Amino acid sequence: MPRAARTPRPNASVLGRAGLLARVLAGLLALAVLLGLAGIAEYERREALEHAQDRAELLARTLEDHVTRTVDSAALILKALGEGIARQANAEPDRLQPLLGQSLVANLPFLRSVAVLDEHGRVLASSIAAEQGLRLAVARFGAWPRDGQERLLAWMPGRGLADLTAAEAPPRATDVGMVPLLRALRTANGQRVLLVALINPGALANFSQGALSEPGSVALLAGLDGTLVAANDQSTPAPGARLNTHPVFAEWLPAREHGAYRGTGAQAGPQVVAFRASRTRPLVMLVELDEKVLLQSWSDRLVWLAGLGGLALMLIAGGLGVLLREMRAREQARTALDSAHEEVALREREMAVLLKSVQELIFRTDAAGVITFINARWAAVGSESRAQVVGRRLADLVVADDRVRTAALFRLDDRAGARQAQVSITAPDGRPWHFLVAVVPLHSDGRIVGFAGSAVDVSERVASDAQLQRQLDFTGLLLELSPLPVSMFDTAGRYVLVNQAWEELVGQPREMVIGTSVGASLAQVDAQLHAEQDALLLAEGGRLSYATQVQHRDGTRRDMVITKVLVPGGQGGPEGILCTLMDVSEFRTAERATLEARDAAEEASRAKSEFIANISHELRTPLQAILGFSELGYTRGRESPKLAAMFTDIHQSGQRMLALVNDLLDVAKIESSVGTFELERCDLRNLVQAVLRELDPLMAKKRLRLVLRVADEPLSAKVDPGRIQQAIRNVMANAIKFSPEGAPLEVRAVAATPEEFLLTVEDRGPGIPPEELESIFEAFVQSSKTKDGSGGTGLGLAISRKIVEVHGGSIKAANRPDGGAMFSLRLPLRAPGDSQLHTTY
C-alpha cells in the first residue's frame, strides 16, 4: 500500500528570519519616522530662530530710524531757533524768552526742554521759565561745537538744566537721565551762545516698548562708546552703564554698522541679537529677543509631533500629507513675511520722500482759505512769524496782482482735484519770491472742509525764463545788426528767417521770402550747386564753406564765401541749416593784384640774383690773375723786403676780395633756386663736431676754453651737410673772432623738443647793441661794437640765416646777462622721407 503524502509544514527558521526581517523593517521604519520627526523639529527650530533674527533686524532698523529722526527733529528745532536768534540784535533774555515758549515742546514728548546759554553757562532763555537765570557748569558739556554745527553728548543723569549746575555729576540715585544736543552760533552783534536741547531717553524707551510685542524682548539704545542711553526693560543695566563687554561693542563695532547674531547679550541666557548704528548720530540700537521665549511655542509643538509620530507609524500617507500642508503653511508664512518687509520698505521710502519735501512750504487751510497750519519753512520765506500768519487768508499774503488768482484756488464750487497757480510773495529783503502753489481739497461727508497745499520756490526758473527771453531778444537784435546776410531754412529747403542784410543783398522783403523754396529764384546751375552742398552737410554734419557767385540786387554777380552749419532740433535731428554770405569780391580783386605783384617781385629777384652771379663770375677771372702774379712777385721779391711787403698787401687784398666774391656767389646760389641744396639724412652731432675740429687751430691760437655739451642720443635730420656746416662755421668763427684770449666758449647741441634741434654758441666778447640784434643778419651789416678793422664782409651771418631758413629753421642773437653774445640756431628734426625746403625770395 503506498505511503500517504505529508502536508508541508512551515520551516521555523524561515519564519524566524521573516519575523526578524519584519521586526527589522518595522524598526527601520520607526527609526525613519523618528529621524524625520527629529529633522522636522530641528527645521522648525531653525526657522523660528531665523524668523526671530529677521524680525530683530527689522525692529533694530525701525527703532534706529525713529531715534535718528527724533534727534534730527531736535536738531531741526535748534536750527530753526538758531535762525531766529541770529536775526536778533543781541542775546538779551527779554528778546530770547518769547522764542522759547512752552508751546515749543508741548507736543514733543521726546524733548524735556530747550534753552539758550551764554559763554559763561548762564541760562538766557528756556522753554521752562523756572530755569531762566541758572548758571550751569559748561565744562560738563566739553568743547562747544563750531558755529553753525551741532554735537550730541552722552547720557547724563538728571531731569533738567537744574541738575547741571554742579561742576561734577552727582552720585546717580535714579535711572532718570537726559541726552543733551548742543548747537553753537553767534548773534547779530557777534555774541556767541549755545543752544541746548535735552532729549528725553524715556520717550525713546517708551516707543521701543510699544514696538516690541514679544515677551522677554529688550531694546537698548547706547552710544558708540558703549554707554547705555535708554532701555525698555528694568532688568537690563541702568542708563549710563557701560556695555563694553557686550559682543556688539567688543567684536562687531566699528567694523560693521549693522548685523545680527545668536549668542550672549545684555540679558542672561542665549539671545537673538540685532543691532544697527545710526546713519548720522553716534548712537546704536540693539534689539535682544530671548531665545528661550522664542522657542516656547516650538517646545509646545514637540508634544504634538510626538503624537503625530505615533500616528505616522500607522498612517504614513496621512503623516506625509500633514507634513506637506505644514510646509505649505510655512511657505505662506514666508510670503507674508516678505510682504511685511516690502510694506516696511515702502513706508521707509514714503518717509524719505516726506523728509525731502520738508524744504517746501507746506500749509493747511479751512474751507475759506484761512491758514490753520504752516510749517517751519515759512521762517525763511515770509517777513512775519508763523503765529502771525496762522488765521489769515493765503490770498492776503501774496502780492496784490496775484490775489484773485490765489483766491480762485479755494473755490468751493470747483469740483477739480489738485489746483495750481503761480504766485509771488514779497521776501524780507523786498524782492518778489515766486512760488508754484498746489492745493488739494479735503472732503468730509461729501463737502469740502479745508485744503492741504504746498508751495515750491520757482524764483530761479522765473529768473531763468526772463533771462532767456532777454537773450533771445539780444540774439535777434544781433542778427538784424549783422552786416553779413544771414538766412535759415528747414530740411525741406524752405526759408524760415532772413535778416536785414540779406534783404538788402537780394532786394526782396522777408514777407515774400519766408516759406518759399531756396532755389525758386536761382538759376538751375546755382540751385543744383546749393542743393548738393546742403545734401552733403545734412549727411556728414559739421560746418561747410564754399565759394561761388551770387547775383546782387543791382544785377551784378558778386564773389561770395558761403558758410553753412546745421541747426540742432529738439528730437536729436537737425531742425534746419543756418547760412551766412560774405562778399569777397574786393578781396578777390586784391588777391589777383597781389599775385601779379608777387610775380613781378619774383622776376626782379631772379634778375638780381642772376646779375650778382654774373658779375661775381666776371670778377673771379681778374682776381685769380692778381692773386697769381702777387704770389709770383712775393716769391721773386723775397730778398727785397719792401717789394715783398707790397706784394703781400696785394695778395691779402685780393684774398679779401675773393672772399667777398665767394660770399656774393653763395648769396646768389641760395636765392636763385632750392635745387642747389642736396639733402641727405645725417646726425647733426657729427656736423657740429666736424666744424669744431676744423676751427680748433683758431681756438688754440686765442687759447679759448671750449665748454661742449652734446646730446647722448642721435639728432637725425634730413639736411644739406655742406650748407649746414657752412652756417655753423660762420656762427662759431664769428664767436671765436670776437672772444677775448683765454675766455670760455660754450657750445651746446641738444634736442630742445622731440621735433627740434638746438645749437647755442655763447662767447664772452663785447656783445651786440640791443637795437642791432636783428640788423646784423642783413647783408653787408656789422655790429658797431665789432667794427675793429679786423676785416669781414658782413655776409657770413646773412648767409647763415638764409641757409637755416631754407631748411625750415631759425637763427637768433641775444646778449648774455654777464657779458658776451649768444647765438641760437634751431632746425626741425624731420621724419624720414620729409624733404620739403622753405624757399626764400
Coordinates of N, CA and C in Angstrom, one line a residue, residues 144 257 324 446 467 580 719 771 829:
W144 N 32.6 123.2 23.0 CA 31.5 123.6 22.2 C 31.7 123.2 20.7
E257 N 28.3 98.4 10.6 CA 27.3 99.3 11.1 C 26.0 98.6 11.5
L324 N 3.3 67.9 4.2 CA 3.2 68.8 3.1 C 2.3 70.1 3.4
G446 N -19.0 114.4 2.1 CA -19.4 114.9 0.8 C -19.2 116.4 0.6
Q467 N 15.7 135.8 -18.3 CA 17.0 136.0 -18.8 C 17.1 135.3 -20.2
T580 N 25.3 131.9 -43.9 CA 25.9 133.2 -43.9 C 26.6 133.4 -45.2
V719 N 69.2 117.1 -44.1 CA 69.7 118.4 -44.5 C 70.8 118.3 -45.5
E771 N 69.6 147.2 -30.2 CA 68.9 147.7 -31.4 C 69.5 147.0 -32.7
L829 N 63.8 118.5 -36.6 CA 64.2 117.1 -36.7 C 63.0 116.4 -37.5

